[in-house]
Amino acid sequence: MDGKLKFEEDKLKGKVIVVSQKEEIFAENYIWNCKNKVVYGPILSRRLGKSLGINLFPSDFNICTFDCIYCDCGPTKRNTVNTYNFASMEKIKDELEHSFEHHSQNRTPIDYITFAGNGEPTYYPFFPEIVNFVLELRDKYFPQKPLAIFSNGTMISKQEVIESIEKLDERIFKLDAGDERTFKLISRPNNNVSFEEIVDRLANLKGIKISSAVLCSGIRNLGSLKNCGYIEALKKIEPHEVHLYSIDYPPAYRGIRRARVSKMLELGQYITSNMDIAVKVLRARKAWR
Ligand code: SF4
């Protein structure tokens, strides 16, 4: 991390900041409307600004190692995770090259290039090769633009996945619980991974950010997050930052409601009263589909 960025991050430590997105959202660019595209966007990300998304999965259904109750890509079909016929690496590379060239020629303004899409990016079988290829494309078409990933952390038991993730500039991992029961209730992992294992895996990575969805009525996790188990997990992981957000789009399952900003602020203050870390509360936007 360069010195200026580190200085900026240090200044925010111990603070809770509300992040609002005031610019207009172009719904047609979002993943729900671009599921057949490998490259979609740029979208307006509350965390990353103008983010050009990379989706390694097809549109049929969500391909993920989790089945989060609030997922904006719909329910995960559990019986497909080990059997799905993924798009070939050649096909993905072709589409990436074509889209990057297009956006470069059109001088599309972007702030980040981001692995996030219709499932867990690291679950794509050739994820390490694709990361290397995207780094080459970035250097060719968008030099200096940083790369980011949103991940649930389940695949970081694999050394080649860890090495690939370490090549990315901004690594944001989900942690939606502070205990095993709530982890199973909200994230619904489709393998036997436990809350403790996920925390241990995240603790092996340096310089990551943690992103926690907050649900405080219906099916909820607020009690689990505002608890010593979550704080202990954060202390073990030592992230640079914690992001708190709630849903502002139709979730995969019923019984989920958006948490108010005031509830997320209370949670943020609980976190900063227990550890010296920056917490960003991402204000919800309007529903757009
Ligand atoms: S980890 Fe992400 S993509 Fe997977 S089910 Fe959860 S929210 Fe959806």
XYZ file of C-alpha atoms and ligand atoms in Angstrom:
297
model
C 0.000 0.000 0.000
C 1.385 3.432 -0.870
C 2.151 5.840 1.975
C -0.623 8.327 1.131
C -3.296 5.637 1.120
C -2.010 4.226 4.395
C -2.075 7.718 5.930
C -5.699 8.201 4.765
C -6.702 4.822 6.209
C -4.979 5.544 9.533
C -6.892 8.840 9.813
C -10.195 6.960 9.635
C -9.334 4.430 12.342
C -11.797 4.375 15.216
C -14.400 6.308 13.206
C -17.788 5.391 11.781
C -18.468 7.044 8.421
C -21.716 7.014 6.460
C -21.215 6.572 2.708
C -24.032 7.764 0.443
C -24.375 7.296 -3.306
C -25.967 10.377 -4.804
C -25.180 9.906 -8.482
C -27.757 8.392 -10.751
C -27.676 4.605 -11.062
C -27.881 3.158 -14.541
C -29.858 -0.007 -13.879
C -29.158 -1.484 -17.293
C -25.474 -1.823 -16.377
C -26.036 -3.945 -13.279
C -25.406 -7.651 -13.114
C -29.110 -8.556 -12.949
C -29.541 -7.069 -16.397
C -26.217 -8.288 -17.817
C -26.048 -11.870 -16.634
C -24.888 -13.201 -19.988
C -21.933 -10.844 -20.130
C -18.472 -11.586 -18.789
C -17.780 -7.845 -18.535
C -20.618 -5.632 -17.308
C -20.940 -2.042 -16.187
C -19.335 0.181 -15.246
C -21.689 0.365 -12.314
C -21.672 2.956 -9.547
C -20.298 1.140 -6.537
C -20.631 2.691 -3.090
C -17.228 1.291 -2.202
C -15.291 1.582 -5.452
C -16.824 4.318 -7.607
C -17.132 3.443 -11.312
C -16.549 -0.265 -11.285
C -16.175 -2.414 -14.394
C -17.446 -5.840 -13.320
C -16.179 -9.276 -14.332
C -18.675 -12.137 -14.050
C -17.227 -15.615 -14.674
C -20.601 -17.375 -14.533
C -23.548 -17.760 -16.878
C -27.023 -16.379 -16.402
C -28.954 -19.568 -15.643
C -28.540 -19.449 -11.875
C -26.262 -18.373 -9.073
C -23.145 -20.576 -8.799
C -21.803 -20.177 -5.330
C -20.466 -21.999 -2.303
C -22.946 -19.993 -0.201
C -26.666 -19.482 -0.582
C -27.051 -16.201 1.308
C -30.647 -15.438 2.143
C -30.302 -11.845 0.915
C -28.295 -12.560 -2.276
C -29.153 -10.174 -5.116
C -28.429 -12.859 -7.728
C -31.155 -15.211 -6.517
C -31.004 -18.601 -4.802
C -28.031 -20.923 -5.337
C -28.945 -24.268 -6.878
C -27.129 -26.574 -4.527
C -26.912 -29.618 -6.764
C -25.042 -27.704 -9.463
C -21.993 -26.554 -7.561
C -19.883 -29.636 -8.247
C -21.315 -30.571 -11.608
C -21.788 -27.361 -13.538
C -20.220 -27.159 -16.959
C -18.349 -23.855 -16.675
C -17.593 -21.651 -19.672
C -14.161 -22.484 -21.075
C -11.201 -20.332 -20.222
C -10.757 -19.521 -23.944
C -14.319 -18.221 -24.199
C -13.943 -16.082 -21.084
C -10.604 -14.710 -22.324
C -12.071 -13.834 -25.737
C -14.916 -11.908 -24.164
C -12.601 -10.147 -21.741
C -10.245 -9.024 -24.501
C -13.094 -7.852 -26.709
C -14.781 -5.862 -23.910
C -11.598 -4.271 -22.583
C -10.676 -3.169 -26.092
C -14.185 -1.744 -26.575
C -14.125 0.220 -23.304
C -10.620 1.457 -23.991
C -11.547 2.704 -27.477
C -14.663 4.386 -26.082
C -12.675 5.914 -23.240
C -15.165 4.551 -20.713
C -14.424 6.192 -17.356
C -13.630 3.583 -14.713
C -12.134 3.634 -11.231
C -11.847 -0.099 -10.589
C -11.937 -3.427 -12.411
C -13.803 -5.824 -10.141
C -14.319 -9.576 -9.910
C -17.933 -9.888 -8.740
C -20.878 -11.467 -10.439
C -23.398 -14.228 -10.508
C -21.631 -16.319 -7.857
C -18.332 -16.679 -5.985
C -15.552 -15.574 -8.411
C -12.868 -17.845 -6.937
C -15.072 -20.867 -7.585
C -14.413 -20.598 -11.320
C -11.982 -23.504 -11.967
C -9.440 -21.377 -13.860
C -9.618 -18.355 -11.593
C -5.795 -18.015 -11.189
C -5.276 -18.051 -14.985
C -8.048 -15.492 -15.474
C -6.547 -13.178 -12.842
C -3.203 -13.268 -14.684
C -4.949 -12.573 -17.978
C -6.943 -9.655 -16.542
C -3.726 -8.188 -15.125
C -2.247 -8.292 -18.653
C -5.370 -6.657 -20.112
C -5.360 -4.029 -17.396
C -1.739 -3.138 -18.189
C -2.561 -2.981 -21.895
C -5.863 -1.076 -21.853
C -6.229 0.579 -18.423
C -2.756 0.963 -16.931
C -2.750 1.984 -13.269
C -6.396 1.051 -12.689
C -6.704 -1.057 -9.543
C -8.299 -4.512 -9.448
C -10.792 -5.559 -6.772
C -12.666 -8.674 -5.712
C -15.749 -9.422 -3.648
C -15.493 -12.915 -2.206
C -17.021 -15.118 0.485
C -13.656 -16.619 1.400
C -14.619 -20.283 1.087
C -11.948 -21.088 -1.536
C -9.000 -19.485 0.210
C -7.915 -22.830 1.575
C -6.329 -23.349 -1.858
C -2.826 -21.951 -2.229
C -3.271 -20.956 -5.889
C -6.412 -18.974 -5.012
C -4.613 -17.204 -2.153
C -1.734 -16.267 -4.479
C -4.158 -14.912 -7.080
C -6.089 -12.862 -4.546
C -2.855 -11.359 -3.277
C -2.261 -9.918 -6.765
C -5.419 -7.790 -6.456
C -5.449 -4.310 -4.952
C -8.761 -4.277 -3.083
C -9.969 -7.498 -1.427
C -13.364 -7.377 0.202
C -14.623 -10.468 2.042
C -18.027 -11.192 3.437
C -18.597 -12.019 7.116
C -22.257 -11.904 8.088
C -22.231 -13.525 11.517
C -20.412 -13.788 14.795
C -21.358 -17.375 15.581
C -21.901 -20.710 13.892
C -25.697 -20.819 14.142
C -26.173 -17.393 12.545
C -23.531 -18.173 9.905
C -25.548 -21.230 8.862
C -28.817 -19.263 8.977
C -27.656 -16.310 6.852
C -24.815 -17.579 4.612
C -26.136 -21.129 4.195
C -22.827 -22.688 3.035
C -23.311 -25.654 0.732
C -20.240 -27.497 1.966
C -19.254 -28.308 5.521
C -17.234 -25.167 6.085
C -17.756 -23.728 9.560
C -17.770 -20.166 10.851
C -14.495 -20.833 12.659
C -12.839 -22.180 9.500
C -13.889 -19.119 7.487
C -12.492 -16.801 10.168
C -9.219 -18.769 10.257
C -8.911 -18.588 6.469
C -9.581 -14.846 6.387
C -7.032 -14.363 9.161
C -4.364 -15.773 6.834
C -4.840 -12.895 4.392
C -3.272 -9.506 4.947
C -4.772 -6.102 4.164
C -8.328 -7.230 3.437
C -11.618 -5.457 4.147
C -14.625 -7.119 5.749
C -18.126 -6.504 4.482
C -21.085 -7.464 6.655
C -24.721 -7.400 5.595
C -26.949 -6.281 8.466
C -30.452 -7.701 8.881
C -32.397 -6.695 11.949
C -35.964 -7.876 11.498
C -37.469 -11.043 10.072
C -34.506 -13.383 9.627
C -31.796 -11.408 11.380
C -28.136 -11.285 12.305
C -27.820 -7.967 14.156
C -27.645 -9.696 17.561
C -24.872 -11.951 16.305
C -22.867 -9.018 14.893
C -23.317 -6.868 17.998
C -21.644 -9.505 20.048
C -18.237 -10.578 21.277
C -18.031 -13.454 18.741
C -18.012 -11.000 15.817
C -15.523 -8.686 17.559
C -13.225 -11.621 18.338
C -13.434 -12.710 14.692
C -12.524 -9.183 13.511
C -9.622 -9.014 15.947
C -8.321 -12.296 14.601
C -8.717 -11.252 10.938
C -7.321 -7.722 11.472
C -9.013 -6.158 8.434
C -8.177 -2.629 7.288
C -11.806 -1.642 7.320
C -15.312 -2.944 8.030
C -18.246 -2.160 5.737
C -21.816 -2.422 7.040
C -24.669 -2.432 4.576
C -28.163 -3.747 4.152
C -30.282 -4.778 1.211
C -31.667 -2.331 -1.317
C -32.769 -4.807 -3.962
C -35.056 -7.835 -3.907
C -33.349 -10.626 -1.926
C -33.170 -14.314 -2.875
C -35.527 -15.406 -0.083
C -38.551 -13.970 1.682
C -38.576 -12.674 5.219
C -35.647 -10.267 4.832
C -35.925 -6.582 5.614
C -33.571 -3.683 5.184
C -31.811 -2.436 8.340
C -32.088 1.269 9.082
C -28.946 3.412 8.947
C -29.389 4.185 12.678
C -29.106 0.456 13.494
C -25.970 0.137 11.386
C -24.495 3.239 13.038
C -25.128 1.702 16.480
C -23.378 -1.452 15.328
C -20.513 0.612 13.899
C -20.090 2.386 17.226
C -20.132 -0.941 19.029
C -17.305 -2.148 16.776
C -15.180 0.994 17.162
C -15.682 0.962 20.937
C -14.124 -2.497 20.958
C -11.316 -2.066 18.453
C -9.362 0.621 16.605
C -10.711 0.263 13.098
C -12.547 2.311 10.454
C -16.174 1.350 9.876
C -18.116 2.514 6.829
C -21.913 2.375 6.855
C -23.170 2.154 3.283
C -26.484 3.919 2.980
C -29.045 1.983 0.940
C -30.119 3.306 -2.442
C -33.442 2.864 -4.118
C -34.529 -0.537 -5.384
C -33.965 -0.620 -9.113
C -35.561 -3.634 -10.690
S -21.589 -15.255 -1.342
Fe -22.301 -13.563 -2.644
S -22.891 -14.534 -4.588
Fe -22.727 -16.166 -3.049
S -24.829 -16.436 -2.290
Fe -23.751 -14.990 -0.907
S -24.244 -12.941 -1.690
Fe -24.738 -14.422 -3.322
